[in-house]
Amino acid sequence: MRKIIIAGNWKMNKGLSETIEFVNTVVSAMKDIKLNRTQAIIAPAYPFLHEALRKSVGSGLQIAAQDVSLNNDGAYTGEVSASMLASLGIKYGIIGHSERRQYHGETDATVKARMLKLFEQKITPIVCIGETLAQRDANLTTDIIISQLNGCLSEIKLQAGTEIIIAYEPVWAIGTGRTATPQQAQEVHALIRKWLVDNYAPEVAENMAILYGGSVKPDNLKELLACQDIDGGLIGGASLKAEDFLAMVKTGAEN
Ligand code: 13P
């Protein structure tokens, strides 16, 4: 059985005290949740990763970074390397988010390069892909998803102990309140799973978690998780309130 992953991408939200308050609340409440195969993750901003890790140590809550540098170390002002994240104890890193693609020139090639940096440090990449509204309206969703999968993952070898999580985030559903219908999401998730069968192996495809992201909230998570190929959510806005995040972790655990 695949894991169910409830991952909060906080983007550029919450300072130190809010991060601590959230983590303390969630860690304490999660003691009463039987997680079963559910993994809860939050991705705070870089400056607060350390404190979030310290406050969540030994709990069911994992901490992710929102990005990682293409470089190992040196004169790269403002960048944070995979080895720096590993030195903190970070186990997950989001890469290729559409906001990084849109505002920071991220491409499939740079996503792939960042993935290799994360692998070197045994950090699991959460690789984001997804089409824009114009691409969907032009019936290009399948082509875009396949091209992003080829661009990000082809020639990437999965060795023993390495894991990849894929997040399908249709750009038109991010922060818009307009969630993909479960059918729309499932269709793309099935396409991704099929690509994994064809390009890796059936066992790899069977075990890889594919998350949906785009206006996920406590109200719509259950019907998304009911779809065969949807293994969790990458959640922005609704992950910022501890009670909503906990409600979604509970939904995952009950699935
Ligand atoms: P929202 O849940 O706010 O739509 O954001 C989704 C997202 O971009 C998660 O990475």
PDB file of C-alpha atoms and ligand atoms in Angstrom:
ATOM      1  CA  MET A   1       0.000   0.000   0.000  1.00  0.00           C
ATOM      2  CA  ARG A   2       1.321   3.426  -0.935  1.00  0.00           C
ATOM      3  CA  LYS A   3       1.780   6.143   1.674  1.00  0.00           C
ATOM      4  CA  ILE A   4      -0.732   8.949   1.873  1.00  0.00           C
ATOM      5  CA  ILE A   5       1.038  12.274   2.098  1.00  0.00           C
ATOM      6  CA  ILE A   6      -0.487  15.452   3.441  1.00  0.00           C
ATOM      7  CA  ALA A   7       2.065  18.148   2.694  1.00  0.00           C
ATOM      8  CA  GLY A   8       1.667  21.838   3.485  1.00  0.00           C
ATOM      9  CA  ASN A   9       3.587  24.216   1.239  1.00  0.00           C
ATOM     10  CA  TRP A  10       3.646  27.411   3.252  1.00  0.00           C
ATOM     11  CA  LYS A  11       5.240  29.468   0.481  1.00  0.00           C
ATOM     12  CA  MET A  12       6.300  32.890   1.850  1.00  0.00           C
ATOM     13  CA  ASN A  13       4.027  32.840   4.886  1.00  0.00           C
ATOM     14  CA  LYS A  14       4.535  32.750   8.674  1.00  0.00           C
ATOM     15  CA  GLY A  15       7.379  34.134  10.758  1.00  0.00           C
ATOM     16  CA  LEU A  16       9.204  32.491  13.648  1.00  0.00           C
ATOM     17  CA  SER A  17       6.588  32.726  16.384  1.00  0.00           C
ATOM     18  CA  GLU A  18       3.773  31.628  14.067  1.00  0.00           C
ATOM     19  CA  THR A  19       5.844  28.686  12.874  1.00  0.00           C
ATOM     20  CA  ILE A  20       6.576  27.579  16.424  1.00  0.00           C
ATOM     21  CA  GLU A  21       2.960  27.959  17.473  1.00  0.00           C
ATOM     22  CA  PHE A  22       1.743  25.912  14.500  1.00  0.00           C
ATOM     23  CA  VAL A  23       4.282  23.134  15.012  1.00  0.00           C
ATOM     24  CA  ASN A  24       3.613  22.910  18.757  1.00  0.00           C
ATOM     25  CA  THR A  25      -0.152  22.720  18.165  1.00  0.00           C
ATOM     26  CA  VAL A  26       0.082  20.153  15.392  1.00  0.00           C
ATOM     27  CA  VAL A  27       2.678  17.941  17.071  1.00  0.00           C
ATOM     28  CA  SER A  28       0.638  17.821  20.250  1.00  0.00           C
ATOM     29  CA  ALA A  29      -2.651  17.074  18.441  1.00  0.00           C
ATOM     30  CA  MET A  30      -1.037  14.446  16.216  1.00  0.00           C
ATOM     31  CA  LYS A  31      -0.291  12.329  19.308  1.00  0.00           C
ATOM     32  CA  ASP A  32      -3.987  11.464  19.308  1.00  0.00           C
ATOM     33  CA  ILE A  33      -4.192  10.621  15.603  1.00  0.00           C
ATOM     34  CA  LYS A  34      -3.461   7.082  14.482  1.00  0.00           C
ATOM     35  CA  LEU A  35      -1.622   7.954  11.312  1.00  0.00           C
ATOM     36  CA  ASN A  36      -1.684   4.494   9.725  1.00  0.00           C
ATOM     37  CA  ARG A  37       0.061   5.003   6.382  1.00  0.00           C
ATOM     38  CA  THR A  38      -0.247   8.803   6.379  1.00  0.00           C
ATOM     39  CA  GLN A  39       2.795  11.071   6.423  1.00  0.00           C
ATOM     40  CA  ALA A  40       2.309  14.711   7.431  1.00  0.00           C
ATOM     41  CA  ILE A  41       4.785  17.273   6.116  1.00  0.00           C
ATOM     42  CA  ILE A  42       5.063  21.061   6.263  1.00  0.00           C
ATOM     43  CA  ALA A  43       7.404  23.281   4.295  1.00  0.00           C
ATOM     44  CA  PRO A  44       8.085  26.523   6.178  1.00  0.00           C
ATOM     45  CA  ALA A  45      10.375  29.260   4.838  1.00  0.00           C
ATOM     46  CA  TYR A  46      14.130  28.608   5.045  1.00  0.00           C
ATOM     47  CA  PRO A  47      14.877  30.698   8.178  1.00  0.00           C
ATOM     48  CA  PHE A  48      12.442  28.665  10.257  1.00  0.00           C
ATOM     49  CA  LEU A  49      13.322  25.147   9.149  1.00  0.00           C
ATOM     50  CA  HIS A  50      15.673  24.591  12.038  1.00  0.00           C
ATOM     51  CA  GLU A  51      13.200  25.575  14.717  1.00  0.00           C
ATOM     52  CA  ALA A  52      10.405  23.612  13.002  1.00  0.00           C
ATOM     53  CA  LEU A  53      12.655  20.555  12.980  1.00  0.00           C
ATOM     54  CA  ARG A  54      13.627  21.006  16.616  1.00  0.00           C
ATOM     55  CA  LYS A  55      10.007  21.304  17.719  1.00  0.00           C
ATOM     56  CA  SER A  56       8.845  18.322  15.667  1.00  0.00           C
ATOM     57  CA  VAL A  57      11.624  15.878  16.420  1.00  0.00           C
ATOM     58  CA  GLY A  58      10.294  12.409  17.184  1.00  0.00           C
ATOM     59  CA  SER A  59       6.772  13.335  16.076  1.00  0.00           C
ATOM     60  CA  GLY A  60       4.821  12.234  13.007  1.00  0.00           C
ATOM     61  CA  LEU A  61       5.416  15.640  11.388  1.00  0.00           C
ATOM     62  CA  GLN A  62       8.212  15.962   8.834  1.00  0.00           C
ATOM     63  CA  ILE A  63       9.717  19.219   7.625  1.00  0.00           C
ATOM     64  CA  ALA A  64      10.435  20.013   3.973  1.00  0.00           C
ATOM     65  CA  ALA A  65      12.320  22.779   2.196  1.00  0.00           C
ATOM     66  CA  GLN A  66      10.553  24.721  -0.573  1.00  0.00           C
ATOM     67  CA  ASP A  67      13.519  24.730  -2.956  1.00  0.00           C
ATOM     68  CA  VAL A  68      17.226  23.910  -3.116  1.00  0.00           C
ATOM     69  CA  SER A  69      20.228  25.377  -4.893  1.00  0.00           C
ATOM     70  CA  LEU A  70      21.696  23.912  -8.070  1.00  0.00           C
ATOM     71  CA  ASN A  71      25.128  24.396  -6.521  1.00  0.00           C
ATOM     72  CA  ASN A  72      27.025  22.743  -3.721  1.00  0.00           C
ATOM     73  CA  ASP A  73      28.623  25.774  -2.072  1.00  0.00           C
ATOM     74  CA  GLY A  74      30.450  28.978  -2.890  1.00  0.00           C
ATOM     75  CA  ALA A  75      29.598  32.412  -4.240  1.00  0.00           C
ATOM     76  CA  TYR A  76      25.842  32.029  -4.788  1.00  0.00           C
ATOM     77  CA  THR A  77      24.276  34.822  -2.767  1.00  0.00           C
ATOM     78  CA  GLY A  78      20.909  33.927  -1.328  1.00  0.00           C
ATOM     79  CA  GLU A  79      21.087  30.227  -2.140  1.00  0.00           C
ATOM     80  CA  VAL A  80      20.754  27.232   0.192  1.00  0.00           C
ATOM     81  CA  SER A  81      22.401  23.936  -0.783  1.00  0.00           C
ATOM     82  CA  ALA A  82      21.160  20.388  -0.382  1.00  0.00           C
ATOM     83  CA  SER A  83      24.031  19.620   2.001  1.00  0.00           C
ATOM     84  CA  MET A  84      22.979  22.562   4.197  1.00  0.00           C
ATOM     85  CA  LEU A  85      19.434  21.172   4.294  1.00  0.00           C
ATOM     86  CA  ALA A  86      20.768  17.695   5.065  1.00  0.00           C
ATOM     87  CA  SER A  87      22.898  19.110   7.881  1.00  0.00           C
ATOM     88  CA  LEU A  88      19.664  20.289   9.516  1.00  0.00           C
ATOM     89  CA  GLY A  89      18.022  16.884   9.108  1.00  0.00           C
ATOM     90  CA  ILE A  90      15.640  17.841   6.295  1.00  0.00           C
ATOM     91  CA  LYS A  91      14.214  14.774   4.547  1.00  0.00           C
ATOM     92  CA  TYR A  92      11.993  16.326   1.836  1.00  0.00           C
ATOM     93  CA  GLY A  93      12.486  19.133  -0.676  1.00  0.00           C
ATOM     94  CA  ILE A  94       9.883  20.649  -2.992  1.00  0.00           C
ATOM     95  CA  ILE A  95      11.273  21.397  -6.456  1.00  0.00           C
ATOM     96  CA  GLY A  96       9.809  22.769  -9.667  1.00  0.00           C
ATOM     97  CA  HIS A  97       6.845  24.523  -8.100  1.00  0.00           C
ATOM     98  CA  SER A  98       4.982  26.558 -10.728  1.00  0.00           C
ATOM     99  CA  GLU A  99       5.733  29.746  -8.779  1.00  0.00           C
ATOM    100  CA  ARG A 100       9.480  28.974  -9.075  1.00  0.00           C
ATOM    101  CA  ARG A 101       8.944  28.240 -12.773  1.00  0.00           C
ATOM    102  CA  GLN A 102       6.977  31.453 -13.269  1.00  0.00           C
ATOM    103  CA  TYR A 103       8.998  33.925 -11.198  1.00  0.00           C
ATOM    104  CA  HIS A 104      12.456  32.403 -10.968  1.00  0.00           C
ATOM    105  CA  GLY A 105      13.141  30.833 -14.335  1.00  0.00           C
ATOM    106  CA  GLU A 106      12.863  27.220 -13.170  1.00  0.00           C
ATOM    107  CA  THR A 107      12.756  24.760 -16.067  1.00  0.00           C
ATOM    108  CA  ASP A 108      12.467  20.979 -16.317  1.00  0.00           C
ATOM    109  CA  ALA A 109      16.242  20.830 -16.769  1.00  0.00           C
ATOM    110  CA  THR A 110      16.916  22.783 -13.573  1.00  0.00           C
ATOM    111  CA  VAL A 111      14.339  20.687 -11.722  1.00  0.00           C
ATOM    112  CA  LYS A 112      16.229  17.586 -12.765  1.00  0.00           C
ATOM    113  CA  ALA A 113      19.552  19.094 -11.677  1.00  0.00           C
ATOM    114  CA  ARG A 114      18.108  20.029  -8.291  1.00  0.00           C
ATOM    115  CA  MET A 115      16.713  16.514  -7.922  1.00  0.00           C
ATOM    116  CA  LEU A 116      20.211  15.083  -8.325  1.00  0.00           C
ATOM    117  CA  LYS A 117      21.499  17.447  -5.631  1.00  0.00           C
ATOM    118  CA  LEU A 118      18.755  16.263  -3.270  1.00  0.00           C
ATOM    119  CA  PHE A 119      19.482  12.595  -4.048  1.00  0.00           C
ATOM    120  CA  GLU A 120      23.150  13.103  -3.144  1.00  0.00           C
ATOM    121  CA  GLN A 121      21.952  14.127   0.317  1.00  0.00           C
ATOM    122  CA  LYS A 122      19.268  11.437   0.616  1.00  0.00           C
ATOM    123  CA  ILE A 123      16.517  14.068   0.587  1.00  0.00           C
ATOM    124  CA  THR A 124      13.280  13.014  -1.111  1.00  0.00           C
ATOM    125  CA  PRO A 125      12.258  15.400  -3.892  1.00  0.00           C
ATOM    126  CA  ILE A 126       8.646  16.453  -4.229  1.00  0.00           C
ATOM    127  CA  VAL A 127       8.613  17.244  -7.938  1.00  0.00           C
ATOM    128  CA  CYS A 128       5.876  19.617  -9.086  1.00  0.00           C
ATOM    129  CA  ILE A 129       4.415  19.539 -12.569  1.00  0.00           C
ATOM    130  CA  GLY A 130       1.201  20.879 -14.078  1.00  0.00           C
ATOM    131  CA  GLU A 131      -0.338  22.689 -16.997  1.00  0.00           C
ATOM    132  CA  THR A 132      -1.553  26.280 -17.268  1.00  0.00           C
ATOM    133  CA  LEU A 133      -5.137  27.189 -18.059  1.00  0.00           C
ATOM    134  CA  ALA A 134      -4.236  28.183 -21.626  1.00  0.00           C
ATOM    135  CA  GLN A 135      -2.584  24.786 -22.111  1.00  0.00           C
ATOM    136  CA  ARG A 136      -5.622  22.941 -20.715  1.00  0.00           C
ATOM    137  CA  ASP A 137      -7.999  24.979 -22.856  1.00  0.00           C
ATOM    138  CA  ALA A 138      -5.888  24.157 -25.903  1.00  0.00           C
ATOM    139  CA  ASN A 139      -6.160  20.423 -25.060  1.00  0.00           C
ATOM    140  CA  LEU A 140      -2.440  20.266 -24.366  1.00  0.00           C
ATOM    141  CA  THR A 141      -2.598  18.832 -20.840  1.00  0.00           C
ATOM    142  CA  THR A 142      -1.381  15.354 -21.802  1.00  0.00           C
ATOM    143  CA  ASP A 143       1.455  16.712 -23.958  1.00  0.00           C
ATOM    144  CA  ILE A 144       2.590  19.137 -21.254  1.00  0.00           C
ATOM    145  CA  ILE A 145       2.540  16.525 -18.483  1.00  0.00           C
ATOM    146  CA  ILE A 146       4.450  13.988 -20.587  1.00  0.00           C
ATOM    147  CA  SER A 147       6.964  16.609 -21.638  1.00  0.00           C
ATOM    148  CA  GLN A 148       7.484  17.716 -18.015  1.00  0.00           C
ATOM    149  CA  LEU A 149       7.896  14.092 -16.897  1.00  0.00           C
ATOM    150  CA  ASN A 150      10.412  13.473 -19.683  1.00  0.00           C
ATOM    151  CA  GLY A 151      12.231  16.700 -18.893  1.00  0.00           C
ATOM    152  CA  CYS A 152      12.384  16.229 -15.139  1.00  0.00           C
ATOM    153  CA  LEU A 153      12.704  12.459 -14.762  1.00  0.00           C
ATOM    154  CA  SER A 154      14.127  10.776 -17.823  1.00  0.00           C
ATOM    155  CA  GLU A 155      17.554   9.271 -17.150  1.00  0.00           C
ATOM    156  CA  ILE A 156      17.001   9.718 -13.435  1.00  0.00           C
ATOM    157  CA  LYS A 157      17.921   6.414 -11.852  1.00  0.00           C
ATOM    158  CA  LEU A 158      16.104   5.319  -8.764  1.00  0.00           C
ATOM    159  CA  GLN A 159      18.526   3.460  -6.556  1.00  0.00           C
ATOM    160  CA  ALA A 160      17.655   1.419  -3.499  1.00  0.00           C
ATOM    161  CA  GLY A 161      16.497   3.754  -0.776  1.00  0.00           C
ATOM    162  CA  THR A 162      15.791   6.686  -3.109  1.00  0.00           C
ATOM    163  CA  GLU A 163      12.260   7.892  -3.403  1.00  0.00           C
ATOM    164  CA  ILE A 164      10.519  10.522  -5.502  1.00  0.00           C
ATOM    165  CA  ILE A 165       7.158  12.095  -4.821  1.00  0.00           C
ATOM    166  CA  ILE A 166       5.343  13.717  -7.732  1.00  0.00           C
ATOM    167  CA  ALA A 167       2.895  16.558  -7.208  1.00  0.00           C
ATOM    168  CA  TYR A 168       0.447  17.314  -9.990  1.00  0.00           C
ATOM    169  CA  GLU A 169      -0.539  20.938  -9.572  1.00  0.00           C
ATOM    170  CA  PRO A 170      -2.593  22.407 -12.404  1.00  0.00           C
ATOM    171  CA  VAL A 171      -1.481  26.037 -12.397  1.00  0.00           C
ATOM    172  CA  TRP A 172      -5.069  27.243 -12.893  1.00  0.00           C
ATOM    173  CA  ALA A 173      -6.115  25.600  -9.625  1.00  0.00           C
ATOM    174  CA  ILE A 174      -3.376  27.113  -7.436  1.00  0.00           C
ATOM    175  CA  GLY A 175      -4.639  29.772  -5.056  1.00  0.00           C
ATOM    176  CA  THR A 176      -7.738  30.293  -7.197  1.00  0.00           C
ATOM    177  CA  GLY A 177     -10.269  28.329  -5.176  1.00  0.00           C
ATOM    178  CA  ARG A 178     -10.895  26.399  -8.398  1.00  0.00           C
ATOM    179  CA  THR A 179      -9.966  22.805  -7.590  1.00  0.00           C
ATOM    180  CA  ALA A 180      -9.653  20.300 -10.395  1.00  0.00           C
ATOM    181  CA  THR A 181     -12.573  17.904 -10.194  1.00  0.00           C
ATOM    182  CA  PRO A 182     -11.584  14.494  -8.825  1.00  0.00           C
ATOM    183  CA  GLN A 183     -12.106  13.123 -12.365  1.00  0.00           C
ATOM    184  CA  GLN A 184      -9.843  15.751 -13.934  1.00  0.00           C
ATOM    185  CA  ALA A 185      -7.154  15.113 -11.341  1.00  0.00           C
ATOM    186  CA  GLN A 186      -7.468  11.320 -11.514  1.00  0.00           C
ATOM    187  CA  GLU A 187      -7.110  11.400 -15.294  1.00  0.00           C
ATOM    188  CA  VAL A 188      -3.757  13.156 -15.055  1.00  0.00           C
ATOM    189  CA  HIS A 189      -2.607  11.034 -12.104  1.00  0.00           C
ATOM    190  CA  ALA A 190      -3.361   7.882 -14.107  1.00  0.00           C
ATOM    191  CA  LEU A 191      -1.366   9.323 -17.006  1.00  0.00           C
ATOM    192  CA  ILE A 192       1.586   9.988 -14.689  1.00  0.00           C
ATOM    193  CA  ARG A 193       1.360   6.469 -13.222  1.00  0.00           C
ATOM    194  CA  LYS A 194       1.313   4.998 -16.739  1.00  0.00           C
ATOM    195  CA  TRP A 195       4.395   7.057 -17.672  1.00  0.00           C
ATOM    196  CA  LEU A 196       6.132   5.625 -14.596  1.00  0.00           C
ATOM    197  CA  VAL A 197       5.202   2.069 -15.640  1.00  0.00           C
ATOM    198  CA  ASP A 198       6.546   2.681 -19.144  1.00  0.00           C
ATOM    199  CA  ASN A 199       9.696   4.539 -18.123  1.00  0.00           C
ATOM    200  CA  TYR A 200      10.632   2.907 -14.823  1.00  0.00           C
ATOM    201  CA  ALA A 201       8.866  -0.280 -13.868  1.00  0.00           C
ATOM    202  CA  PRO A 202       5.447  -1.396 -12.643  1.00  0.00           C
ATOM    203  CA  GLU A 203       6.746  -1.773  -9.053  1.00  0.00           C
ATOM    204  CA  VAL A 204       8.167   1.773  -9.106  1.00  0.00           C
ATOM    205  CA  ALA A 205       4.892   3.144 -10.457  1.00  0.00           C
ATOM    206  CA  GLU A 206       2.903   1.170  -7.902  1.00  0.00           C
ATOM    207  CA  ASN A 207       4.916   2.527  -4.980  1.00  0.00           C
ATOM    208  CA  MET A 208       5.341   6.161  -5.991  1.00  0.00           C
ATOM    209  CA  ALA A 209       3.127   8.697  -4.229  1.00  0.00           C
ATOM    210  CA  ILE A 210       1.457  11.134  -6.612  1.00  0.00           C
ATOM    211  CA  LEU A 211      -0.026  14.148  -4.838  1.00  0.00           C
ATOM    212  CA  TYR A 212      -2.615  16.571  -6.129  1.00  0.00           C
ATOM    213  CA  GLY A 213      -2.212  20.297  -5.430  1.00  0.00           C
ATOM    214  CA  GLY A 214      -4.436  23.250  -6.208  1.00  0.00           C
ATOM    215  CA  SER A 215      -7.051  24.632  -3.807  1.00  0.00           C
ATOM    216  CA  VAL A 216      -7.130  21.478  -1.670  1.00  0.00           C
ATOM    217  CA  LYS A 217      -8.954  22.065   1.598  1.00  0.00           C
ATOM    218  CA  PRO A 218     -10.565  20.009   4.363  1.00  0.00           C
ATOM    219  CA  ASP A 219     -13.846  19.991   2.414  1.00  0.00           C
ATOM    220  CA  ASN A 220     -12.567  18.471  -0.810  1.00  0.00           C
ATOM    221  CA  LEU A 221      -9.664  16.276   0.244  1.00  0.00           C
ATOM    222  CA  LYS A 222     -11.721  13.179   0.939  1.00  0.00           C
ATOM    223  CA  GLU A 223     -13.179  12.950  -2.554  1.00  0.00           C
ATOM    224  CA  LEU A 224      -9.763  13.524  -4.086  1.00  0.00           C
ATOM    225  CA  LEU A 225      -8.237  10.755  -1.945  1.00  0.00           C
ATOM    226  CA  ALA A 226     -11.012   8.414  -3.012  1.00  0.00           C
ATOM    227  CA  CYS A 227      -9.487   8.405  -6.530  1.00  0.00           C
ATOM    228  CA  GLN A 228      -7.319   5.423  -7.276  1.00  0.00           C
ATOM    229  CA  ASP A 229      -4.159   7.305  -8.222  1.00  0.00           C
ATOM    230  CA  ILE A 230      -4.334  10.267  -5.845  1.00  0.00           C
ATOM    231  CA  ASP A 231      -2.089   9.604  -2.862  1.00  0.00           C
ATOM    232  CA  GLY A 232      -2.328  12.875  -0.992  1.00  0.00           C
ATOM    233  CA  GLY A 233      -2.210  16.615  -1.330  1.00  0.00           C
ATOM    234  CA  LEU A 234       0.315  19.399  -1.665  1.00  0.00           C
ATOM    235  CA  ILE A 235      -1.611  22.143   0.012  1.00  0.00           C
ATOM    236  CA  GLY A 236      -0.943  25.869   0.072  1.00  0.00           C
ATOM    237  CA  GLY A 237      -3.458  28.232   1.675  1.00  0.00           C
ATOM    238  CA  ALA A 238      -5.398  25.613   3.647  1.00  0.00           C
ATOM    239  CA  SER A 239      -2.224  24.257   5.263  1.00  0.00           C
ATOM    240  CA  LEU A 240      -1.586  27.522   7.097  1.00  0.00           C
ATOM    241  CA  LYS A 241      -4.257  27.017   9.755  1.00  0.00           C
ATOM    242  CA  ALA A 242      -3.325  24.309  12.237  1.00  0.00           C
ATOM    243  CA  GLU A 243      -6.902  23.110  12.625  1.00  0.00           C
ATOM    244  CA  ASP A 244      -7.392  22.772   8.855  1.00  0.00           C
ATOM    245  CA  PHE A 245      -4.068  21.029   8.445  1.00  0.00           C
ATOM    246  CA  LEU A 246      -4.946  18.622  11.252  1.00  0.00           C
ATOM    247  CA  ALA A 247      -8.368  17.978   9.724  1.00  0.00           C
ATOM    248  CA  MET A 248      -6.638  17.019   6.479  1.00  0.00           C
ATOM    249  CA  VAL A 249      -4.128  14.778   8.270  1.00  0.00           C
ATOM    250  CA  LYS A 250      -7.093  13.048   9.931  1.00  0.00           C
ATOM    251  CA  THR A 251      -8.810  12.612   6.571  1.00  0.00           C
ATOM    252  CA  GLY A 252      -5.631  11.017   5.256  1.00  0.00           C
ATOM    253  CA  ALA A 253      -5.357   8.733   8.265  1.00  0.00           C
ATOM    254  CA  GLU A 254      -8.958   7.590   7.914  1.00  0.00           C
ATOM    255  CA  ASN A 255      -8.616   6.867   4.214  1.00  0.00           C
TER     256      ASN A 255
HETATM  257  P1  13P B   1      -3.260  26.390  -2.837  1.00  0.00           P
HETATM  258  O1  13P B   1      -3.608  25.176  -2.028  1.00  0.00           O
HETATM  259  O2  13P B   1      -3.219  27.656  -2.044  1.00  0.00           O
HETATM  260  O3  13P B   1      -4.093  26.462  -4.076  1.00  0.00           O
HETATM  261  O4  13P B   1      -1.738  26.168  -3.338  1.00  0.00           O
HETATM  262  C1  13P B   1      -1.391  24.984  -3.915  1.00  0.00           C
HETATM  263  C2  13P B   1       0.076  24.937  -4.042  1.00  0.00           C
HETATM  264  O5  13P B   1       0.663  25.663  -4.837  1.00  0.00           O
HETATM  265  C3  13P B   1       0.818  23.997  -3.190  1.00  0.00           C
HETATM  266  O6  13P B   1       2.138  23.870  -3.594  1.00  0.00           O
END
